[in-house]
PDB file of C-alpha atoms in Angstrom:
ATOM      1  CA  MET H  18     -67.678 -39.085  93.560  1.00 64.00           C
ATOM      2  CA  SER H  19     -69.443 -38.242  96.761  1.00 83.00           C
ATOM      3  CA  LEU H  20     -73.134 -38.702  97.275  1.00 85.00           C
ATOM      4  CA  THR H  21     -73.587 -34.956  97.636  1.00 87.00           C
ATOM      5  CA  ARG H  22     -72.290 -34.491  94.077  1.00 89.00           C
ATOM      6  CA  ALA H  23     -74.741 -37.081  92.857  1.00 91.00           C
ATOM      7  CA  LEU H  24     -77.454 -35.128  94.636  1.00 92.00           C
ATOM      8  CA  ASP H  25     -76.305 -31.949  92.876  1.00 92.00           C
ATOM      9  CA  ILE H  26     -76.335 -33.663  89.474  1.00 93.00           C
ATOM     10  CA  ALA H  27     -79.806 -35.120  89.943  1.00 95.00           C
ATOM     11  CA  GLY H  28     -81.070 -31.793  91.267  1.00 95.00           C
ATOM     12  CA  SER H  29     -79.668 -29.918  88.278  1.00 95.00           C
ATOM     13  CA  ALA H  30     -81.383 -32.356  85.928  1.00 96.00           C
ATOM     14  CA  MET H  31     -84.691 -31.879  87.723  1.00 97.00           C
ATOM     15  CA  THR H  32     -84.319 -28.100  87.491  1.00 97.00           C
ATOM     16  CA  ALA H  33     -83.463 -28.259  83.781  1.00 97.00           C
ATOM     17  CA  GLN H  34     -86.334 -30.619  82.981  1.00 97.00           C
ATOM     18  CA  SER H  35     -88.796 -28.463  84.891  1.00 97.00           C
ATOM     19  CA  GLN H  36     -87.664 -25.462  82.807  1.00 97.00           C
ATOM     20  CA  LYS H  37     -88.196 -27.528  79.664  1.00 98.00           C
ATOM     21  CA  ILE H  38     -91.690 -28.456  80.814  1.00 98.00           C
ATOM     22  CA  SER H  39     -92.414 -24.764  81.449  1.00 98.00           C
ATOM     23  CA  VAL H  40     -91.351 -23.878  77.903  1.00 98.00           C
ATOM     24  CA  ILE H  41     -93.504 -26.697  76.512  1.00 98.00           C
ATOM     25  CA  ALA H  42     -96.470 -25.427  78.549  1.00 98.00           C
ATOM     26  CA  SER H  43     -95.865 -21.935  77.170  1.00 97.00           C
ATOM     27  CA  ASN H  44     -95.721 -23.286  73.608  1.00 97.00           C
ATOM     28  CA  LEU H  45     -98.993 -25.166  74.020  1.00 97.00           C
ATOM     29  CA  ALA H  46    -100.708 -22.253  75.759  1.00 97.00           C
ATOM     30  CA  ASN H  47     -99.674 -19.790  73.035  1.00 95.00           C
ATOM     31  CA  SER H  48    -100.152 -22.014  69.984  1.00 93.00           C
ATOM     32  CA  GLU H  49    -102.964 -19.754  68.792  1.00 91.00           C
ATOM     33  CA  SER H  50    -101.597 -16.479  70.158  1.00 90.00           C
ATOM     34  CA  VAL H  51    -100.244 -13.517  68.289  1.00 86.00           C
ATOM     35  CA  VAL H  52     -97.385 -11.302  69.370  1.00 83.00           C
ATOM     36  CA  TYR H  53     -97.520  -7.537  68.909  1.00 81.00           C
ATOM     37  CA  LYS H  54     -94.117  -6.244  67.916  1.00 82.00           C
ATOM     38  CA  ASN H  55     -92.969  -3.086  66.100  1.00 82.00           C
ATOM     39  CA  GLY H  56     -96.529  -2.062  65.303  1.00 79.00           C
ATOM     40  CA  SER H  57     -97.540  -5.366  63.733  1.00 80.00           C
ATOM     41  CA  PHE H  58     -98.983  -8.689  64.834  1.00 83.00           C
ATOM     42  CA  PHE H  59     -96.981 -11.865  64.354  1.00 89.00           C
ATOM     43  CA  PRO H  60     -97.840 -15.479  65.135  1.00 92.00           C
ATOM     44  CA  TYR H  61     -96.246 -16.985  68.240  1.00 94.00           C
ATOM     45  CA  ILE H  62     -93.029 -18.856  67.420  1.00 95.00           C
ATOM     46  CA  ALA H  63     -92.368 -22.055  69.374  1.00 96.00           C
ATOM     47  CA  LYS H  64     -89.406 -22.080  71.745  1.00 97.00           C
ATOM     48  CA  LYS H  65     -86.909 -24.862  72.322  1.00 97.00           C
ATOM     49  CA  VAL H  66     -84.630 -25.473  75.286  1.00 97.00           C
ATOM     50  CA  ILE H  67     -80.946 -26.189  74.683  1.00 97.00           C
ATOM     51  CA  PHE H  68     -79.192 -28.073  77.487  1.00 97.00           C
ATOM     52  CA  LYS H  69     -75.514 -27.962  78.324  1.00 95.00           C
ATOM     53  CA  LEU H  70     -73.235 -30.144  80.444  1.00 93.00           C
ATOM     54  CA  ASN H  71     -72.512 -28.381  83.710  1.00 89.00           C
ATOM     55  CA  SER H  72     -69.259 -30.142  84.521  1.00 85.00           C
ATOM     56  CA  LEU H  73     -67.948 -30.471  88.025  1.00 73.00           C
ATOM     57  CA  GLU H  74     -64.386 -29.257  88.345  1.00 72.00           C
ATOM     58  CA  ASN H  75     -63.637 -29.673  84.602  1.00 71.00           C
ATOM     59  CA  ASN H  76     -64.688 -33.337  84.514  1.00 76.00           C
ATOM     60  CA  ASP H  77     -66.538 -35.069  81.722  1.00 80.00           C
ATOM     61  CA  ILE H  78     -69.383 -35.757  84.092  1.00 86.00           C
ATOM     62  CA  GLY H  79     -71.648 -33.349  85.817  1.00 89.00           C
ATOM     63  CA  GLY H  80     -75.079 -31.918  85.952  1.00 92.00           C
ATOM     64  CA  VAL H  81     -77.051 -30.191  83.290  1.00 95.00           C
ATOM     65  CA  LYS H  82     -78.113 -26.627  82.848  1.00 94.00           C
ATOM     66  CA  VAL H  83     -80.141 -24.686  80.357  1.00 96.00           C
ATOM     67  CA  LEU H  84     -77.747 -23.056  77.900  1.00 97.00           C
ATOM     68  CA  LYS H  85     -80.433 -21.012  76.195  1.00 97.00           C
ATOM     69  CA  ILE H  86     -83.967 -20.936  74.939  1.00 97.00           C
ATOM     70  CA  VAL H  87     -84.186 -20.439  71.182  1.00 97.00           C
ATOM     71  CA  ASN H  88     -86.929 -19.965  68.621  1.00 96.00           C
ATOM     72  CA  ASP H  89     -87.934 -23.115  66.767  1.00 96.00           C
ATOM     73  CA  SER H  90     -86.830 -22.942  63.137  1.00 95.00           C
ATOM     74  CA  ALA H  91     -89.860 -24.896  61.872  1.00 95.00           C
ATOM     75  CA  PRO H  92     -91.800 -22.900  59.270  1.00 95.00           C
ATOM     76  CA  LEU H  93     -94.964 -21.073  60.238  1.00 94.00           C
ATOM     77  CA  LYS H  94     -98.216 -22.661  59.132  1.00 92.00           C
ATOM     78  CA  LYS H  95    -100.261 -20.998  56.423  1.00 92.00           C
ATOM     79  CA  MET H  96    -104.031 -21.163  56.797  1.00 92.00           C
ATOM     80  CA  TYR H  97    -106.710 -19.910  54.419  1.00 94.00           C
ATOM     81  CA  ASP H  98    -109.015 -17.592  56.353  1.00 92.00           C
ATOM     82  CA  PRO H  99    -110.005 -14.610  54.166  1.00 93.00           C
ATOM     83  CA  PHE H 100    -112.178 -13.030  56.877  1.00 92.00           C
ATOM     84  CA  ASN H 101    -109.407 -12.943  59.474  1.00 88.00           C
ATOM     85  CA  PRO H 102    -108.210  -9.342  60.050  1.00 85.00           C
ATOM     86  CA  MET H 103    -104.607 -10.578  59.807  1.00 85.00           C
ATOM     87  CA  ALA H 104    -105.124 -12.238  56.392  1.00 87.00           C
ATOM     88  CA  ASN H 105    -102.992 -11.118  53.460  1.00 89.00           C
ATOM     89  CA  LYS H 106    -104.431 -10.109  50.072  1.00 92.00           C
ATOM     90  CA  GLN H 107    -104.769 -13.741  49.017  1.00 94.00           C
ATOM     91  CA  GLY H 108    -106.686 -14.570  52.234  1.00 93.00           C
ATOM     92  CA  TYR H 109    -103.948 -16.530  53.972  1.00 94.00           C
ATOM     93  CA  VAL H 110    -102.966 -16.103  57.606  1.00 91.00           C
ATOM     94  CA  LEU H 111     -99.646 -17.195  59.065  1.00 91.00           C
ATOM     95  CA  THR H 112    -100.137 -19.163  62.270  1.00 93.00           C
ATOM     96  CA  SER H 113     -97.830 -20.469  64.949  1.00 94.00           C
ATOM     97  CA  ASN H 114     -95.365 -23.270  64.251  1.00 95.00           C
ATOM     98  CA  VAL H 115     -96.271 -25.045  67.508  1.00 96.00           C
ATOM     99  CA  ASN H 116     -96.971 -28.716  66.804  1.00 96.00           C
ATOM    100  CA  PRO H 117     -99.145 -30.022  69.669  1.00 96.00           C
ATOM    101  CA  ILE H 118     -98.160 -33.646  69.002  1.00 97.00           C
ATOM    102  CA  THR H 119     -94.441 -32.898  69.133  1.00 96.00           C
ATOM    103  CA  GLU H 120     -94.903 -30.783  72.244  1.00 97.00           C
ATOM    104  CA  THR H 121     -96.851 -33.564  73.954  1.00 97.00           C
ATOM    105  CA  ILE H 122     -94.142 -36.112  73.159  1.00 98.00           C
ATOM    106  CA  ASN H 123     -91.431 -33.738  74.397  1.00 97.00           C
ATOM    107  CA  ASN H 124     -93.471 -33.179  77.563  1.00 97.00           C
ATOM    108  CA  ILE H 125     -93.709 -36.923  78.208  1.00 98.00           C
ATOM    109  CA  SER H 126     -89.959 -37.290  77.652  1.00 97.00           C
ATOM    110  CA  ALA H 127     -89.145 -34.421  80.023  1.00 97.00           C
ATOM    111  CA  ALA H 128     -91.524 -35.764  82.670  1.00 98.00           C
ATOM    112  CA  ARG H 129     -89.933 -39.234  82.447  1.00 98.00           C
ATOM    113  CA  SER H 130     -86.462 -37.750  82.788  1.00 97.00           C
ATOM    114  CA  TYR H 131     -87.642 -35.772  85.812  1.00 97.00           C
ATOM    115  CA  GLN H 132     -89.103 -38.938  87.360  1.00 98.00           C
ATOM    116  CA  ALA H 133     -85.879 -40.864  86.711  1.00 97.00           C
ATOM    117  CA  ASN H 134     -83.937 -38.228  88.605  1.00 97.00           C
ATOM    118  CA  VAL H 135     -86.421 -38.418  91.485  1.00 97.00           C
ATOM    119  CA  GLU H 136     -85.630 -42.140  91.626  1.00 97.00           C
ATOM    120  CA  VAL H 137     -81.912 -41.319  91.725  1.00 96.00           C
ATOM    121  CA  LEU H 138     -82.572 -39.024  94.689  1.00 95.00           C
ATOM    122  CA  LYS H 139     -84.547 -41.776  96.443  1.00 96.00           C
ATOM    123  CA  THR H 140     -81.679 -44.221  95.897  1.00 96.00           C
ATOM    124  CA  ILE H 141     -79.134 -41.769  97.268  1.00 94.00           C
ATOM    125  CA  LYS H 142     -81.359 -41.090 100.270  1.00 94.00           C
ATOM    126  CA  SER H 143     -81.630 -44.819 100.900  1.00 94.00           C
ATOM    127  CA  MET H 144     -77.852 -45.212 100.655  1.00 93.00           C
ATOM    128  CA  ILE H 145     -77.278 -42.365 103.121  1.00 91.00           C
ATOM    129  CA  ILE H 146     -79.768 -43.854 105.591  1.00 92.00           C
ATOM    130  CA  LYS H 147     -78.100 -47.284 105.288  1.00 92.00           C
ATOM    131  CA  THR H 148     -74.721 -45.676 105.905  1.00 90.00           C
ATOM    132  CA  LEU H 149     -75.979 -43.892 109.006  1.00 89.00           C
ATOM    133  CA  THR H 150     -77.429 -47.113 110.420  1.00 90.00           C
ATOM    134  CA  LEU H 151     -74.290 -49.234 109.883  1.00 83.00           C
ATOM    135  CA  SER H 152     -73.245 -48.970 113.518  1.00 76.00           C
ATOM    136  CA  GLU H 153     -76.616 -50.067 114.895  1.00 73.00           C
TER     137      GLU H 153
END
């Protein structure tokens, strides 16, 4: 494997992790938002990023890419708030299924993965510089 392929793989991982961090930021920002759809208001549903191997020339190794962004299947939270305009007859309001603790942990994990790939890029850069200075 050439160093340029390693650069491509690390770059794809950084791109994928930055997309994941964007989705996490959106989940946290909208954890108390409502979505207007088909004439009704619905609580925001958390999103999750699904990654996929982006193989190089049909190999088992390669970079990563975002396959799709899906709705989180976790149940919506039910909160008693009888004075909320969105409350049902029993006084309960459905709220977002965003779990701030889970999102924070996922954010830390994505940031660490991003940082690890930055270190890979630094190592590759160092190797290229060493190669170029061999004749000196």
